[in-house]
Amino acid sequence: MSSDSQPLTAEQQQRYARQLGPGVLTPAGQARLQNATVLVSRVGGMGGPAALMMAMAGVGRIIIAHGGELISPDLNRQVLGHEEGLGKPRAEEFADYLRSMSSFIEVEAIDHEPDDQEAMELAARCDLICSCPPTFGERLRLNRVAVAAGIPLIDAAQWGMTGTLMVLQPPRSACLQCVYPEAPPFEEFFPVLGAISAATGSLAALEAVKILAGSGEPLYGKMLSYDGYRGLPNVISLSADPDCPCCSGAGQNE
Amino acid sequence: MIKVLVVMTGRSYQLATELPAELELAEDARLADALAAIERVLPEGESLPASCLVAVAGFHLGTVARHDNPELKDGQELVLIAPVAGG
């Protein structure tokens, strides 16, 4: 994030008027958002609402990564898609939608899942990563590059009517590999309801905005889960593994 | 005897309807005893995923496969969060 944030223009002050004030954002915080860069990997059910809420809040540069073409079953939850986009590549379609919501921001589209090298290069350009992929392999990759770059990782996940959210940044918290030392098995066709996807993605965006703008109390080191099936929220404090192969040395050179 | 509240959420939340809301355990019961008691009451063929997170009194203690094993106290809440993923 650039330290020499440009002040907000009159048009930006007007756009963001409803989110500037006590208990929300300061003008300086809003300017920090405008100068921030976020990677949202997979912009489907959760990443889509997360990217949309960040775009509307005024995060200045959003890099989205999502491969493949939009298919009908996506449209129960992927809010950046629409029926006219069926069969088209998701990344550019979704990026165009985000751009249509705000001329104050820039959106970059990556039409594939970044590999280790590309993810590392992206992390070096970002202030924060919002991780919303369906596989733990990808989540753990994003975790590794976030730890290496020393930036926060927001991990959002869902299944059925339940969602989980973690905010991680060693050494102030555990990393994702501390929480899942062995990657859980991948389930290709998992059930999911769009309402929990959007709720979880929106909360991920809220945490990102708080961190980037320097407002509120981010959920560092905690997992928020919401069991929508029974309407049960839960928060637990996550433990860092002192022997974690990913993050045990994080912060030692700071 | 002590009573421990049980909350199961995440991937396996639907299994929670089969579980008692609380477990009655021996005075000196530890976390592993509680997990074993839960396994015994799960429907036939079901088991807790190895990567299921375990938390007691709001603090994460590891996974079902690898966790600290503290002695439990009467009234504590045991939370099990089976891993979820999905985009």
CSV table of C-alpha atoms in Angstrom, one decimal:
chain,number,residue,atom,x,y,z
A,1,MET,CA,0.0,0.0,0.0
A,2,SER,CA,1.4,3.4,-1.0
A,3,SER,CA,2.4,5.5,2.0
A,4,ASP,CA,1.7,8.7,0.1
A,5,SER,CA,-2.0,8.3,-0.3
A,6,GLN,CA,-3.7,10.8,-2.6
A,7,PRO,CA,-6.6,12.7,-1.0
A,8,LEU,CA,-10.1,11.8,-2.1
A,9,THR,CA,-11.6,13.7,-5.0
A,10,ALA,CA,-14.9,15.4,-4.6
A,11,GLU,CA,-16.5,12.7,-6.6
A,12,GLN,CA,-15.0,10.0,-4.4
A,13,GLN,CA,-16.1,11.8,-1.2
A,14,GLN,CA,-19.6,11.9,-2.6
A,15,ARG,CA,-19.5,8.2,-3.6
A,16,TYR,CA,-18.3,7.1,-0.2
A,17,ALA,CA,-20.2,9.6,2.0
A,18,ARG,CA,-22.3,6.9,3.6
A,19,GLN,CA,-19.3,4.9,4.9
A,20,LEU,CA,-17.3,7.9,6.2
A,21,GLY,CA,-18.0,8.7,9.8
A,22,PRO,CA,-17.7,7.5,13.4
A,23,GLY,CA,-17.4,3.8,13.8
A,24,VAL,CA,-16.9,3.2,10.0
A,25,LEU,CA,-14.1,4.8,8.0
A,26,THR,CA,-12.1,8.0,8.2
A,27,PRO,CA,-11.2,10.0,5.1
A,28,ALA,CA,-7.6,8.9,5.6
A,29,GLY,CA,-8.7,5.3,5.8
A,30,GLN,CA,-10.8,5.6,2.7
A,31,ALA,CA,-7.7,7.0,0.9
A,32,ARG,CA,-5.7,4.0,2.1
A,33,LEU,CA,-8.3,1.8,0.6
A,34,GLN,CA,-8.0,3.6,-2.7
A,35,ASN,CA,-4.3,3.0,-2.7
A,36,ALA,CA,-4.6,-0.7,-1.8
A,37,THR,CA,-4.2,-3.8,-3.9
A,38,VAL,CA,-6.0,-7.0,-3.1
A,39,LEU,CA,-5.8,-10.4,-4.8
A,40,VAL,CA,-9.1,-12.4,-4.7
A,41,SER,CA,-8.4,-15.9,-5.8
A,42,ARG,CA,-11.6,-17.6,-7.2
A,43,VAL,CA,-14.4,-15.1,-7.5
A,44,GLY,CA,-17.3,-17.5,-7.4
A,45,GLY,CA,-19.8,-17.9,-4.6
A,46,MET,CA,-17.7,-16.3,-1.9
A,47,GLY,CA,-14.9,-14.5,-3.8
A,48,GLY,CA,-17.4,-12.8,-6.1
A,49,PRO,CA,-19.4,-11.1,-3.3
A,50,ALA,CA,-16.1,-10.4,-1.5
A,51,ALA,CA,-14.6,-8.7,-4.7
A,52,LEU,CA,-17.9,-6.8,-5.3
A,53,MET,CA,-18.1,-5.4,-1.8
A,54,MET,CA,-14.4,-4.4,-1.9
A,55,ALA,CA,-15.0,-2.7,-5.3
A,56,MET,CA,-18.0,-0.8,-3.9
A,57,ALA,CA,-16.1,0.1,-0.8
A,58,GLY,CA,-13.3,1.6,-2.9
A,59,VAL,CA,-10.4,-0.8,-2.8
A,60,GLY,CA,-8.3,0.8,-5.5
A,61,ARG,CA,-6.9,-2.3,-7.3
A,62,ILE,CA,-8.5,-5.7,-7.3
A,63,ILE,CA,-6.9,-8.6,-9.0
A,64,ILE,CA,-9.2,-11.5,-9.6
A,65,ALA,CA,-8.2,-15.0,-10.5
A,66,HIS,CA,-10.7,-17.6,-11.8
A,67,GLY,CA,-10.5,-20.0,-14.6
A,68,GLY,CA,-13.1,-21.7,-16.8
A,69,GLU,CA,-16.3,-20.7,-18.4
A,70,LEU,CA,-19.5,-19.8,-16.6
A,71,ILE,CA,-22.0,-22.7,-16.4
A,72,SER,CA,-25.6,-22.8,-15.3
A,73,PRO,CA,-25.0,-24.4,-11.9
A,74,ASP,CA,-22.7,-21.5,-11.0
A,75,LEU,CA,-25.7,-19.1,-11.1
A,76,ASN,CA,-27.1,-20.3,-7.8
A,77,ARG,CA,-24.3,-18.4,-6.0
A,78,GLN,CA,-21.8,-16.6,-8.4
A,79,VAL,CA,-23.2,-13.1,-8.1
A,80,LEU,CA,-20.8,-11.6,-10.7
A,81,GLY,CA,-22.3,-13.8,-13.4
A,82,HIS,CA,-25.5,-13.6,-15.3
A,83,GLU,CA,-27.4,-15.8,-17.9
A,84,GLU,CA,-26.0,-13.9,-20.9
A,85,GLY,CA,-22.5,-14.7,-19.7
A,86,LEU,CA,-23.1,-18.5,-19.8
A,87,GLY,CA,-20.3,-20.2,-21.8
A,88,LYS,CA,-18.0,-17.2,-21.6
A,89,PRO,CA,-14.7,-17.1,-19.6
A,90,ARG,CA,-15.5,-16.2,-16.0
A,91,ALA,CA,-12.5,-13.9,-15.3
A,92,GLU,CA,-13.2,-11.2,-17.9
A,93,GLU,CA,-16.9,-11.4,-17.5
A,94,PHE,CA,-16.6,-10.9,-13.7
A,95,ALA,CA,-14.0,-8.2,-14.1
A,96,ASP,CA,-16.2,-6.3,-16.4
A,97,TYR,CA,-19.0,-6.4,-13.9
A,98,LEU,CA,-16.8,-5.1,-11.2
A,99,ARG,CA,-15.5,-2.3,-13.4
A,100,SER,CA,-19.2,-1.4,-14.2
A,101,MET,CA,-19.7,-0.8,-10.4
A,102,SER,CA,-17.0,1.8,-10.0
A,103,SER,CA,-14.8,3.9,-12.2
A,104,PHE,CA,-12.6,4.8,-9.2
A,105,ILE,CA,-11.0,1.3,-9.1
A,106,GLU,CA,-8.9,-0.9,-11.4
A,107,VAL,CA,-9.6,-4.5,-11.9
A,108,GLU,CA,-7.1,-7.1,-13.3
A,109,ALA,CA,-8.4,-10.4,-14.5
A,110,ILE,CA,-6.4,-13.6,-14.4
A,111,ASP,CA,-8.1,-16.5,-16.3
A,112,HIS,CA,-6.4,-19.3,-14.5
A,113,GLU,CA,-5.3,-20.6,-11.1
A,114,PRO,CA,-1.9,-19.0,-10.4
A,115,ASP,CA,0.9,-21.5,-9.9
A,116,ASP,CA,3.5,-21.1,-7.1
A,117,GLN,CA,5.6,-18.7,-9.0
A,118,GLU,CA,2.8,-16.5,-10.2
A,119,ALA,CA,1.1,-16.5,-6.9
A,120,MET,CA,4.4,-15.4,-5.3
A,121,GLU,CA,4.7,-12.5,-7.8
A,122,LEU,CA,1.1,-11.5,-7.2
A,123,ALA,CA,1.5,-11.5,-3.4
A,124,ALA,CA,4.5,-9.2,-3.7
A,125,ARG,CA,2.3,-6.7,-5.5
A,126,CYS,CA,-0.6,-7.0,-3.0
A,127,ASP,CA,-1.5,-5.6,0.5
A,128,LEU,CA,-3.8,-8.6,1.3
A,129,ILE,CA,-5.0,-11.9,-0.2
A,130,CYS,CA,-8.6,-13.0,0.0
A,131,SER,CA,-8.6,-16.8,-0.5
A,132,CYS,CA,-11.8,-18.4,-1.7
A,133,PRO,CA,-10.8,-21.5,-3.8
A,134,PRO,CA,-12.5,-24.8,-3.4
A,135,THR,CA,-9.4,-26.9,-2.8
A,136,PHE,CA,-7.1,-26.9,0.2
A,137,GLY,CA,-4.2,-27.2,-2.2
A,138,GLU,CA,-4.9,-23.8,-3.6
A,139,ARG,CA,-5.7,-22.4,-0.1
A,140,LEU,CA,-2.4,-23.6,1.3
A,141,ARG,CA,-0.6,-22.2,-1.7
A,142,LEU,CA,-2.1,-18.7,-1.1
A,143,ASN,CA,-1.2,-19.1,2.6
A,144,ARG,CA,2.4,-19.8,1.7
A,145,VAL,CA,2.8,-16.8,-0.5
A,146,ALA,CA,1.0,-14.5,2.0
A,147,VAL,CA,3.3,-15.7,4.7
A,148,ALA,CA,6.3,-15.2,2.5
A,149,ALA,CA,5.1,-11.7,1.5
A,150,GLY,CA,4.2,-10.8,5.1
A,151,ILE,CA,0.7,-9.8,4.2
A,152,PRO,CA,-2.7,-10.8,5.7
A,153,LEU,CA,-4.6,-13.8,4.4
A,154,ILE,CA,-8.4,-13.9,4.7
A,155,ASP,CA,-9.6,-17.5,4.2
A,156,ALA,CA,-13.3,-18.0,3.4
A,157,ALA,CA,-14.9,-21.4,3.0
A,158,GLN,CA,-18.3,-22.9,2.7
A,159,TRP,CA,-20.2,-26.1,2.5
A,160,GLY,CA,-23.9,-26.5,2.3
A,161,MET,CA,-25.4,-24.0,4.6
A,162,THR,CA,-22.3,-23.4,6.7
A,163,GLY,CA,-19.4,-21.0,6.2
A,164,THR,CA,-16.1,-20.3,7.9
A,165,LEU,CA,-13.8,-17.3,7.9
A,166,MET,CA,-10.3,-16.9,9.2
A,167,VAL,CA,-8.0,-13.8,9.3
A,168,LEU,CA,-4.3,-14.9,9.4
A,169,GLN,CA,-1.0,-13.1,9.5
A,170,PRO,CA,1.9,-14.7,11.3
A,171,PRO,CA,3.5,-13.9,13.6
A,172,ARG,CA,0.5,-12.2,15.1
A,173,SER,CA,-1.6,-15.3,14.4
A,174,ALA,CA,-1.5,-18.9,13.2
A,175,CYS,CA,-1.3,-19.5,9.5
A,176,LEU,CA,-3.5,-21.8,7.5
A,177,GLN,CA,-1.0,-24.6,7.7
A,178,CYS,CA,-1.0,-24.4,11.5
A,179,VAL,CA,-4.7,-25.0,11.4
A,180,TYR,CA,-4.7,-27.7,8.7
A,181,PRO,CA,-1.3,-29.5,9.0
A,182,GLU,CA,-2.6,-32.1,6.5
A,183,ALA,CA,-4.7,-30.9,3.6
A,184,PRO,CA,-8.2,-32.3,4.0
A,185,PRO,CA,-9.5,-34.3,1.1
A,186,PHE,CA,-11.0,-32.5,-1.9
A,187,GLU,CA,-14.7,-32.9,-2.5
A,188,GLU,CA,-15.4,-31.9,-6.1
A,189,PHE,CA,-19.2,-31.7,-6.0
A,190,PHE,CA,-20.0,-30.1,-2.7
A,191,PRO,CA,-23.5,-28.7,-2.0
A,192,VAL,CA,-23.8,-25.0,-1.4
A,193,LEU,CA,-26.5,-22.4,-1.0
A,194,GLY,CA,-25.8,-18.9,-2.4
A,195,ALA,CA,-27.0,-17.1,0.7
A,196,ILE,CA,-24.2,-18.6,2.8
A,197,SER,CA,-21.7,-18.0,0.1
A,198,ALA,CA,-22.6,-14.3,-0.2
A,199,ALA,CA,-22.7,-13.9,3.6
A,200,THR,CA,-19.3,-15.4,4.1
A,201,GLY,CA,-17.8,-13.5,1.1
A,202,SER,CA,-19.3,-10.2,2.4
A,203,LEU,CA,-17.7,-10.8,5.8
A,204,ALA,CA,-14.4,-11.5,4.2
A,205,ALA,CA,-14.7,-8.1,2.4
A,206,LEU,CA,-15.5,-6.5,5.7
A,207,GLU,CA,-12.4,-7.9,7.3
A,208,ALA,CA,-10.3,-6.7,4.3
A,209,VAL,CA,-11.7,-3.2,4.4
A,210,LYS,CA,-11.0,-3.0,8.2
A,211,ILE,CA,-7.4,-4.1,7.8
A,212,LEU,CA,-6.7,-2.0,4.8
A,213,ALA,CA,-8.4,1.2,6.1
A,214,GLY,CA,-7.1,0.7,9.7
A,215,SER,CA,-10.6,0.6,11.2
A,216,GLY,CA,-12.2,-1.6,13.7
A,217,GLU,CA,-10.8,-4.8,15.2
A,218,PRO,CA,-9.9,-7.4,12.6
A,219,LEU,CA,-10.6,-11.0,13.4
A,220,TYR,CA,-6.9,-11.8,13.5
A,221,GLY,CA,-6.1,-15.3,14.7
A,222,LYS,CA,-9.7,-16.4,14.9
A,223,MET,CA,-12.1,-18.6,13.0
A,224,LEU,CA,-15.7,-17.4,12.7
A,225,SER,CA,-18.1,-20.2,11.7
A,226,TYR,CA,-21.7,-19.9,11.0
A,227,ASP,CA,-23.9,-23.0,10.9
A,228,GLY,CA,-26.8,-21.7,8.8
A,229,TYR,CA,-28.6,-25.0,9.0
A,230,ARG,CA,-29.2,-24.4,12.7
A,231,GLY,CA,-28.5,-20.6,12.9
A,232,LEU,CA,-25.5,-21.1,15.2
A,233,PRO,CA,-22.5,-18.7,15.1
A,234,ASN,CA,-19.2,-19.6,16.8
A,235,VAL,CA,-15.8,-18.0,17.2
A,236,ILE,CA,-12.7,-19.9,18.2
A,237,SER,CA,-9.1,-18.6,18.8
A,238,LEU,CA,-6.7,-20.4,16.6
A,239,SER,CA,-3.4,-21.7,17.9
A,240,ALA,CA,-0.1,-21.2,16.0
A,241,ASP,CA,2.1,-24.3,15.7
A,242,PRO,CA,5.6,-23.3,16.8
A,243,ASP,CA,6.9,-26.0,14.5
A,244,CYS,CA,4.8,-25.1,11.5
A,245,PRO,CA,6.9,-25.6,8.4
A,246,CYS,CA,5.2,-22.7,6.7
A,247,CYS,CA,5.2,-19.9,9.3
A,248,SER,CA,7.4,-20.8,12.3
A,249,GLY,CA,10.1,-18.4,11.1
A,250,ALA,CA,7.7,-15.6,10.0
A,251,GLY,CA,8.6,-12.2,11.3
A,252,GLN,CA,12.0,-13.0,12.5
A,253,ASN,CA,13.6,-10.6,10.0
A,254,GLU,CA,11.2,-7.8,10.7
B,1,MET,CA,-19.2,-36.9,36.6
B,2,ILE,CA,-18.9,-33.8,34.5
B,3,LYS,CA,-21.0,-32.5,31.6
B,4,VAL,CA,-19.5,-31.1,28.5
B,5,LEU,CA,-21.5,-29.2,25.8
B,6,VAL,CA,-20.9,-30.4,22.3
B,7,VAL,CA,-21.2,-28.3,19.2
B,8,MET,CA,-20.5,-29.8,15.8
B,9,THR,CA,-20.3,-27.5,12.8
B,10,GLY,CA,-18.6,-27.2,9.4
B,11,ARG,CA,-18.7,-30.0,6.8
B,12,SER,CA,-20.5,-32.5,9.1
B,13,TYR,CA,-23.1,-30.2,10.6
B,14,GLN,CA,-25.9,-32.5,9.6
B,15,LEU,CA,-24.4,-35.2,11.8
B,16,ALA,CA,-24.9,-32.9,14.8
B,17,THR,CA,-28.6,-33.8,14.8
B,18,GLU,CA,-27.6,-37.3,15.8
B,19,LEU,CA,-25.4,-36.1,18.7
B,20,PRO,CA,-26.4,-35.3,22.2
B,21,ALA,CA,-26.1,-31.6,23.1
B,22,GLU,CA,-24.0,-32.6,26.0
B,23,LEU,CA,-21.8,-35.5,27.1
B,24,GLU,CA,-21.6,-36.9,30.6
B,25,LEU,CA,-18.0,-37.9,31.3
B,26,ALA,CA,-15.9,-39.1,34.2
B,27,GLU,CA,-14.5,-36.4,36.6
B,28,ASP,CA,-10.9,-36.8,35.2
B,29,ALA,CA,-12.0,-37.1,31.5
B,30,ARG,CA,-9.7,-35.6,28.9
B,31,LEU,CA,-10.4,-34.4,25.4
B,32,ALA,CA,-9.6,-37.8,23.8
B,33,ASP,CA,-12.2,-39.4,26.1
B,34,ALA,CA,-14.8,-36.9,24.9
B,35,LEU,CA,-13.9,-37.5,21.2
B,36,ALA,CA,-14.1,-41.3,21.8
B,37,ALA,CA,-17.5,-40.9,23.4
B,38,ILE,CA,-18.7,-38.9,20.4
B,39,GLU,CA,-17.5,-41.5,17.9
B,40,ARG,CA,-19.5,-44.1,19.8
B,41,VAL,CA,-22.8,-42.3,19.3
B,42,LEU,CA,-22.3,-41.3,15.6
B,43,PRO,CA,-24.5,-43.1,13.1
B,44,GLU,CA,-23.1,-46.4,11.9
B,45,GLY,CA,-20.5,-45.9,9.2
B,46,GLU,CA,-19.8,-42.3,10.2
B,47,SER,CA,-16.7,-41.0,11.8
B,48,LEU,CA,-15.2,-37.6,12.7
B,49,PRO,CA,-12.9,-36.5,9.9
B,50,ALA,CA,-9.2,-36.6,10.8
B,51,SER,CA,-8.8,-33.0,9.8
B,52,CYS,CA,-11.8,-31.9,11.9
B,53,LEU,CA,-10.8,-29.0,14.1
B,54,VAL,CA,-11.2,-29.3,17.8
B,55,ALA,CA,-11.7,-26.4,20.3
B,56,VAL,CA,-12.5,-26.4,24.0
B,57,ALA,CA,-13.8,-23.3,25.7
B,58,GLY,CA,-13.2,-21.2,22.6
B,59,PHE,CA,-9.6,-22.3,22.0
B,60,HIS,CA,-8.4,-24.4,19.1
B,61,LEU,CA,-6.4,-27.4,20.3
B,62,GLY,CA,-5.7,-29.1,17.0
B,63,THR,CA,-7.4,-31.6,14.8
B,64,VAL,CA,-9.1,-34.9,15.6
B,65,ALA,CA,-5.9,-36.6,14.3
B,66,ARG,CA,-3.5,-34.4,16.3
B,67,HIS,CA,-4.5,-32.4,19.3
B,68,ASP,CA,-3.6,-31.4,22.8
B,69,ASN,CA,-5.3,-33.6,25.4
B,70,PRO,CA,-6.3,-31.4,28.3
B,71,GLU,CA,-8.5,-32.5,31.2
B,72,LEU,CA,-12.0,-31.2,30.7
B,73,LYS,CA,-13.9,-29.2,33.2
B,74,ASP,CA,-17.6,-29.3,34.0
B,75,GLY,CA,-19.6,-27.0,31.7
B,76,GLN,CA,-17.0,-26.5,29.1
B,77,GLU,CA,-18.0,-26.3,25.4
B,78,LEU,CA,-16.4,-28.7,23.0
B,79,VAL,CA,-16.6,-27.4,19.4
B,80,LEU,CA,-15.9,-29.6,16.4
B,81,ILE,CA,-15.5,-27.9,13.0
B,82,ALA,CA,-15.1,-30.2,10.1
B,83,PRO,CA,-13.1,-28.5,7.3
B,84,VAL,CA,-15.1,-26.8,4.6
B,85,ALA,CA,-13.9,-25.5,1.2
B,86,GLY,CA,-15.7,-24.2,-1.7
B,87,GLY,CA,-15.7,-21.3,-4.0
